PDB file of C-alpha atoms in Angstrom:
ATOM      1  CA  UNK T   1     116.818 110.156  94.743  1.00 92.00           C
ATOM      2  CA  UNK T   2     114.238 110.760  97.208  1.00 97.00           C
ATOM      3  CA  UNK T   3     111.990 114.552  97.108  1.00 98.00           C
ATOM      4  CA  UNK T   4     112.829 115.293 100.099  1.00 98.00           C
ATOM      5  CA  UNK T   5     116.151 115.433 101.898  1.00 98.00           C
ATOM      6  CA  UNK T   6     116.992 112.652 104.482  1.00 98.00           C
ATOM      7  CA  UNK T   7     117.047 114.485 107.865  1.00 98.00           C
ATOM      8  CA  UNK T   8     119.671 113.683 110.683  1.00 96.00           C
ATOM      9  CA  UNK T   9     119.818 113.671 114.256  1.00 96.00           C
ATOM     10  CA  UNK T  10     121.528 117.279 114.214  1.00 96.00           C
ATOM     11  CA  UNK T  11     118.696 118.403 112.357  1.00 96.00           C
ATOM     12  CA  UNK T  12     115.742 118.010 114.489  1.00 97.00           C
ATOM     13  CA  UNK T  13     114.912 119.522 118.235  1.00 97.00           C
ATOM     14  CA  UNK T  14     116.376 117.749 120.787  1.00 96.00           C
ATOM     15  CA  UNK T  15     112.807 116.271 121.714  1.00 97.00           C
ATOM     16  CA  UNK T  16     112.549 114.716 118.549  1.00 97.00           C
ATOM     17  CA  UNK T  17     116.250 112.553 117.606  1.00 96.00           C
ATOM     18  CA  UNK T  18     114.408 109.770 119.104  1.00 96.00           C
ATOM     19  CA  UNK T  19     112.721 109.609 116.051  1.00 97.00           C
ATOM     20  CA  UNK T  20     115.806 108.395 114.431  1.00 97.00           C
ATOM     21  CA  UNK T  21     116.598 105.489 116.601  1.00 94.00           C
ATOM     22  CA  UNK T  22     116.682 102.827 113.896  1.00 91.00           C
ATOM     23  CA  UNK T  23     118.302 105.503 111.145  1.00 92.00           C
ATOM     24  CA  UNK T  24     116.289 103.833 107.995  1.00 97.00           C
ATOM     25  CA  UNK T  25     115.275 106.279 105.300  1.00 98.00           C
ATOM     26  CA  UNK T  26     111.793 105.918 106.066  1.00 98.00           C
ATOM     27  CA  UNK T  27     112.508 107.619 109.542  1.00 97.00           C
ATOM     28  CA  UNK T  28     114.272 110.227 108.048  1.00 98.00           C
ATOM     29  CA  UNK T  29     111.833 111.417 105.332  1.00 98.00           C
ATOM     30  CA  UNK T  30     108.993 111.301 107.746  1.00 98.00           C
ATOM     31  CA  UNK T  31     110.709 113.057 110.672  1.00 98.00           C
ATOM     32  CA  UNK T  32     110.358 116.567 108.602  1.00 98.00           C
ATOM     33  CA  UNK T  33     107.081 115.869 110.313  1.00 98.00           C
ATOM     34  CA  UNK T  34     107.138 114.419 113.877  1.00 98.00           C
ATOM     35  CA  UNK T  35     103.798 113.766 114.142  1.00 98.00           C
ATOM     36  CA  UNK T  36     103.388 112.352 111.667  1.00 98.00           C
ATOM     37  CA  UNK T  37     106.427 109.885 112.420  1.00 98.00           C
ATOM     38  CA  UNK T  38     105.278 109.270 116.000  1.00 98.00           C
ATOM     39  CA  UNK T  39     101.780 108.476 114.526  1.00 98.00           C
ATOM     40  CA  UNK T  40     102.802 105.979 111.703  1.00 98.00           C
ATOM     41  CA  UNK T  41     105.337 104.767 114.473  1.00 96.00           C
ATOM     42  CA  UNK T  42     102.792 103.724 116.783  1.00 97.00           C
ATOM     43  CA  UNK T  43     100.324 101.796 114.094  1.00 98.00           C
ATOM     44  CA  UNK T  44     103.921  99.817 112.684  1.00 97.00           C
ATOM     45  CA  UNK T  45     104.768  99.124 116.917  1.00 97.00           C
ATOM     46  CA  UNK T  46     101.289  96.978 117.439  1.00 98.00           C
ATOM     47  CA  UNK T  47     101.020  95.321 114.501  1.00 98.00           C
ATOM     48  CA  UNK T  48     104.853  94.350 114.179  1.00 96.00           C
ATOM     49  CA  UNK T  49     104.674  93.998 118.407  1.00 96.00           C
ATOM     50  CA  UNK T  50     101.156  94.287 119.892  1.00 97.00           C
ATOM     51  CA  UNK T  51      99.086  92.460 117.400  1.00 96.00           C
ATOM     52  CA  UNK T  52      98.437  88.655 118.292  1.00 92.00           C
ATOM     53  CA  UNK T  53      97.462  88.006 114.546  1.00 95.00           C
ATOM     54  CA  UNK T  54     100.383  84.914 113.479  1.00 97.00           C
ATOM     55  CA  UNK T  55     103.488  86.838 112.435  1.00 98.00           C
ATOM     56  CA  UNK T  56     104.543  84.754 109.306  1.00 99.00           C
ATOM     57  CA  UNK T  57     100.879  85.297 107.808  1.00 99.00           C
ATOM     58  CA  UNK T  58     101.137  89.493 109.027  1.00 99.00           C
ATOM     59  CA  UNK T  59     104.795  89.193 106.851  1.00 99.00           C
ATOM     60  CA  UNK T  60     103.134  87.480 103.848  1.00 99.00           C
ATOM     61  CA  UNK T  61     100.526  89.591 103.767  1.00 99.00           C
ATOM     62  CA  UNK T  62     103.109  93.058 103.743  1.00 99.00           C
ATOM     63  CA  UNK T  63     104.850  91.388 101.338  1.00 99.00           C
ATOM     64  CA  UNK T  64     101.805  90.732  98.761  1.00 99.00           C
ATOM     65  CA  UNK T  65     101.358  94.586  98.937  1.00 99.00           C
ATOM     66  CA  UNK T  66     104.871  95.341  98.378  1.00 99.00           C
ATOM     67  CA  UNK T  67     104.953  93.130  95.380  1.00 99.00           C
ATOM     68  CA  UNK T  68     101.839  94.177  93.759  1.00 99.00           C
ATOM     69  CA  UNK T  69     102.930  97.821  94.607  1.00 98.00           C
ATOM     70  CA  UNK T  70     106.239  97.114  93.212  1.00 98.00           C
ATOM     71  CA  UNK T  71     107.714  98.842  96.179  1.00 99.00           C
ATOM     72  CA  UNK T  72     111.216  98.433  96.436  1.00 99.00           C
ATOM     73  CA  UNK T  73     111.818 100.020  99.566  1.00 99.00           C
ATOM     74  CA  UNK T  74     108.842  97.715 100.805  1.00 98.00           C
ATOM     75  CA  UNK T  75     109.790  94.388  99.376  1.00 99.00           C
ATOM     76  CA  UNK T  76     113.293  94.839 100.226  1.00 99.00           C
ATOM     77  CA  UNK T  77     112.616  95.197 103.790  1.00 98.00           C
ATOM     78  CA  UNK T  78     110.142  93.285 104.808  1.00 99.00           C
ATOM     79  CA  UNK T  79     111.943  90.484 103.167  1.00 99.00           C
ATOM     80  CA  UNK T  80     114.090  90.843 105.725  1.00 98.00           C
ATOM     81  CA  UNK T  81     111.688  91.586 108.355  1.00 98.00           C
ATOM     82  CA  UNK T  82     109.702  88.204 107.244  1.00 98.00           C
ATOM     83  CA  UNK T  83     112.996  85.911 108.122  1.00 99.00           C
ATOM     84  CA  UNK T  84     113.236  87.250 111.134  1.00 98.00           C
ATOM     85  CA  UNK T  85     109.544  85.902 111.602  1.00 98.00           C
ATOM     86  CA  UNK T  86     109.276  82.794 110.164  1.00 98.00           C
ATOM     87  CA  UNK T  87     108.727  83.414 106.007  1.00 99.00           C
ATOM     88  CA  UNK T  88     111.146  80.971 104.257  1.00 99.00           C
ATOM     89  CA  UNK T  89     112.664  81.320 100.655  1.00 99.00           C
ATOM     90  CA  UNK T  90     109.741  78.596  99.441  1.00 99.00           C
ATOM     91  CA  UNK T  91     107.179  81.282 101.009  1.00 99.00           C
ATOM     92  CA  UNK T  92     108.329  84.415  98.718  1.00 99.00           C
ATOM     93  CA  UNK T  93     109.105  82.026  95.929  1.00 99.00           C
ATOM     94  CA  UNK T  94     104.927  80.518  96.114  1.00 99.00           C
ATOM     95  CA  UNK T  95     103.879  84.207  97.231  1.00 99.00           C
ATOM     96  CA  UNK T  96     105.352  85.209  93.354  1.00 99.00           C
ATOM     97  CA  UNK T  97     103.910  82.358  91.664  1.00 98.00           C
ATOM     98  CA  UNK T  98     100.122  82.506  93.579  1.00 98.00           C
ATOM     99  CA  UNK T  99     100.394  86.767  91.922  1.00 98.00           C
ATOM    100  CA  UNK T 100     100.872  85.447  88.761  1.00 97.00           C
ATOM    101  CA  UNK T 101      98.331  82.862  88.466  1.00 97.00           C
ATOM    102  CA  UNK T 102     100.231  79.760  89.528  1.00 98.00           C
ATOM    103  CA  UNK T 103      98.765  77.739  91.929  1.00 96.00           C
ATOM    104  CA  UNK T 104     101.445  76.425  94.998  1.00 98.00           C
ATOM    105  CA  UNK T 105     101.464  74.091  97.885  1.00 97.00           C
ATOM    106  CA  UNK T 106     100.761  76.895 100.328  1.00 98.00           C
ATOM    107  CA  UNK T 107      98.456  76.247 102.800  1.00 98.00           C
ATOM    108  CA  UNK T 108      94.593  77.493 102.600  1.00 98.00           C
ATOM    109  CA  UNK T 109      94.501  79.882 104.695  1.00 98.00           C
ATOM    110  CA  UNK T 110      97.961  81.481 103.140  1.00 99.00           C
ATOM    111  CA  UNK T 111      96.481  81.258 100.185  1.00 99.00           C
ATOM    112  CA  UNK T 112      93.646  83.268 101.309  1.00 99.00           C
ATOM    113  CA  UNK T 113      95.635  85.978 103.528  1.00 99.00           C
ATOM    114  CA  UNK T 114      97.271  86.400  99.957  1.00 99.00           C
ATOM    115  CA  UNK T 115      94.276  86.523  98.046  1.00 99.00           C
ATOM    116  CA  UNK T 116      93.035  89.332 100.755  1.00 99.00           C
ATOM    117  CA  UNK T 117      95.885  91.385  99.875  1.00 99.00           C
ATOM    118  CA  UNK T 118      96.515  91.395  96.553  1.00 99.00           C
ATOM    119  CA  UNK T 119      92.137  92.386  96.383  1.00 99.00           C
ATOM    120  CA  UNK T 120      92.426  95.028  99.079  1.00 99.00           C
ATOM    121  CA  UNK T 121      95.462  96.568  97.225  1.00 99.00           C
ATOM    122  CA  UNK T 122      94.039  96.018  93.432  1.00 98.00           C
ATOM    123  CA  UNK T 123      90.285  96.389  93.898  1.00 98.00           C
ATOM    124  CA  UNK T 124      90.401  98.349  96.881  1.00 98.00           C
ATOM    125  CA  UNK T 125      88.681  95.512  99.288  1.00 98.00           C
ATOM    126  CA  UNK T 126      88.094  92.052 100.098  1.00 99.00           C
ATOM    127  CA  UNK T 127      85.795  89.913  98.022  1.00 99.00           C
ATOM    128  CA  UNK T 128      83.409  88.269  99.965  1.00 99.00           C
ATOM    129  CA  UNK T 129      84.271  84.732  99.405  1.00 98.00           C
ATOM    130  CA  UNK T 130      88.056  85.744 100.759  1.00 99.00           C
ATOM    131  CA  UNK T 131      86.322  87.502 103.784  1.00 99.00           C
ATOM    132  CA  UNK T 132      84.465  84.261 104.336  1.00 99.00           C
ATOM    133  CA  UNK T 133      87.528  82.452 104.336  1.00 98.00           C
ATOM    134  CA  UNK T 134      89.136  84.359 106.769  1.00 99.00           C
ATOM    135  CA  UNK T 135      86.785  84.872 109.238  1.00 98.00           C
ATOM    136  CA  UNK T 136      86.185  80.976 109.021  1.00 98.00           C
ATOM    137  CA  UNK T 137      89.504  80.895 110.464  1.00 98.00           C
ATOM    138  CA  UNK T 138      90.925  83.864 112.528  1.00 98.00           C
ATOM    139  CA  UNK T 139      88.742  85.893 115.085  1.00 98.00           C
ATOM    140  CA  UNK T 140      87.198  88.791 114.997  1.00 98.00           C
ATOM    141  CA  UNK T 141      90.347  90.395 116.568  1.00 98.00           C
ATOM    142  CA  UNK T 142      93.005  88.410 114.248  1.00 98.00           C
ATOM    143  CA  UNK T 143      90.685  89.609 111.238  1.00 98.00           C
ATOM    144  CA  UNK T 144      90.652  92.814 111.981  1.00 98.00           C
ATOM    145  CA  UNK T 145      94.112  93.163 112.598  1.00 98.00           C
ATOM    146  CA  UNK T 146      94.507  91.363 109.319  1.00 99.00           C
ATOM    147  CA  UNK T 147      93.084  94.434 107.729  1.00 99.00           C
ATOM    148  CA  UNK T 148      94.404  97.112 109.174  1.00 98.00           C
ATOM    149  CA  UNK T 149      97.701  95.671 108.335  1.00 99.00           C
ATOM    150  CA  UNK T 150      96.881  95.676 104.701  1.00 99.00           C
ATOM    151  CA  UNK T 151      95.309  98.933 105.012  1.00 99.00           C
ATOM    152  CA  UNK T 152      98.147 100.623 106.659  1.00 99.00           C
ATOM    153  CA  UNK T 153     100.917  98.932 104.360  1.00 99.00           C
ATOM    154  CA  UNK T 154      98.747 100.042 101.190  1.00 99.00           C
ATOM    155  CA  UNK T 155      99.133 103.250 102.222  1.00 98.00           C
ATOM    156  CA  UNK T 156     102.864 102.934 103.431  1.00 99.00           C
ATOM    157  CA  UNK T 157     103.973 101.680  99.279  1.00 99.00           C
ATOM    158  CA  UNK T 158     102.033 104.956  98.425  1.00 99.00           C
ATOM    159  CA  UNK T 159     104.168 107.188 100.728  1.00 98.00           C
ATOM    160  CA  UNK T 160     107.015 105.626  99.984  1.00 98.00           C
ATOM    161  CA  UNK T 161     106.262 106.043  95.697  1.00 98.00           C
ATOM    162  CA  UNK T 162     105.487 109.470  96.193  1.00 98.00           C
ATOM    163  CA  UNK T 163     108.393 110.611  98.175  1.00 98.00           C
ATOM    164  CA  UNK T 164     110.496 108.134  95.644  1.00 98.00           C
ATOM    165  CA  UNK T 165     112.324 106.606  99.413  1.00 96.00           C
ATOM    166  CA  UNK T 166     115.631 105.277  98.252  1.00 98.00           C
ATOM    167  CA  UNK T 167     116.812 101.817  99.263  1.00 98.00           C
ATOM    168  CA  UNK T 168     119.061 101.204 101.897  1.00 98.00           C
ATOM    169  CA  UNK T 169     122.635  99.845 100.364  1.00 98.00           C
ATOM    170  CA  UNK T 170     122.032  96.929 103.103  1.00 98.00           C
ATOM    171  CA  UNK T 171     118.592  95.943 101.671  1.00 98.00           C
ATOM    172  CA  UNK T 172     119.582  95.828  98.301  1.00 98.00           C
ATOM    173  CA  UNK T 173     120.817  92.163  98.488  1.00 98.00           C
ATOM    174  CA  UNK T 174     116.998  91.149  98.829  1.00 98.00           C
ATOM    175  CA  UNK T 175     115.803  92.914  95.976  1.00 98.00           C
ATOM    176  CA  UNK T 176     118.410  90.937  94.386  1.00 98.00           C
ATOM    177  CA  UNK T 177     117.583  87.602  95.521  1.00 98.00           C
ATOM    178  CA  UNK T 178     113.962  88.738  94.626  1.00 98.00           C
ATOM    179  CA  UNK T 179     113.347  90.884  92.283  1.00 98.00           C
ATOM    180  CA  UNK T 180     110.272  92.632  91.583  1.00 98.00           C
ATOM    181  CA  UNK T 181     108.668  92.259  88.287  1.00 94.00           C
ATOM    182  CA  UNK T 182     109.260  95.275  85.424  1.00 88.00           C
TER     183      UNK T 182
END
């Protein structure tokens, strides 16, 4: 059970419903503080939208924080969200096995954009052999949007932890197909 209660549409100024239009739980913890939902809004809306960085890579690399995080609310979603841009069951399946040790077939520069993540979110940045990597292969703009990506999701699995977000009953069948570890 979440710490906070999940706000409706009824329960904000008229200015601010809006803030509801996709009616996850994520919207309606953050809307006790519009702001604050507008802001986070806004950073989710270019890199999901506005970012040029590949989309399948942006989704693996969400997903390597949610897993390390062990963010159910995380994981659950953007397992969705990475079908709908171009992650395939073999991609979460290798994405598991390269956290635990277990080299895949993924390519190079997946295995890197995973590397990236799981150092930003355990050691709290990039080595500089995985920095190398990437910048070897994405711009200066792709890199940086690269990182503020991770950046932004690290702090999203926080939020989420700390306000102990509940999962949707329609994202639970992901968490199911792919569990996170105990």
């Amino acid at each position: 059970m979440a710490r906070l209660p999940y706000l409706d549409k009824e329960d904000l100024k008229p200015e601010d419903q809006e803030l509801l239009a996709r009616g996850i739980n994520l919207q309606k913890i953050l809307v006790h503080s519009p702001g604050a939902t507008r802001a986070h809004g806004a950073m989710g809306q270019y890199i999901r939208y506005g970012s040029t960085m590949d989309a399948r890579l942006r989704e693996m690399a969400i997903l390597q924080v949610g897993w390390l995080a062990k963010s159910p609310y995380e994981w659950s979603h953007h397992v969705k969200i990475g079908f709908d841009f171009g992650v395939s069951e073999d991609d979460i399946r290798n994405l598991i096995a390269e956290s635990a040790g277990t080299d895949t077939d993924l390519a190079p520069i997946d295995k890197a954009v995973l590397r990236a993540a799981r150092e930003m979110t355990l050691d709290g940045k990039v080595a500089d052999d995985t920095y190398a990597a990437l910048a070897d292969h994405f711009s200066n703009e792709h890199l940086i949007d690269l990182l503020v990506t991770m950046a932004f999701y690290n702090a999203v699995v926080r939020f989420l932890a700390s306000t102990e977000m509940d999962v949707e009953e329609s994202y639970q069948p992901y968490l199911d197909q792919f569990p996170l570890p105990d």
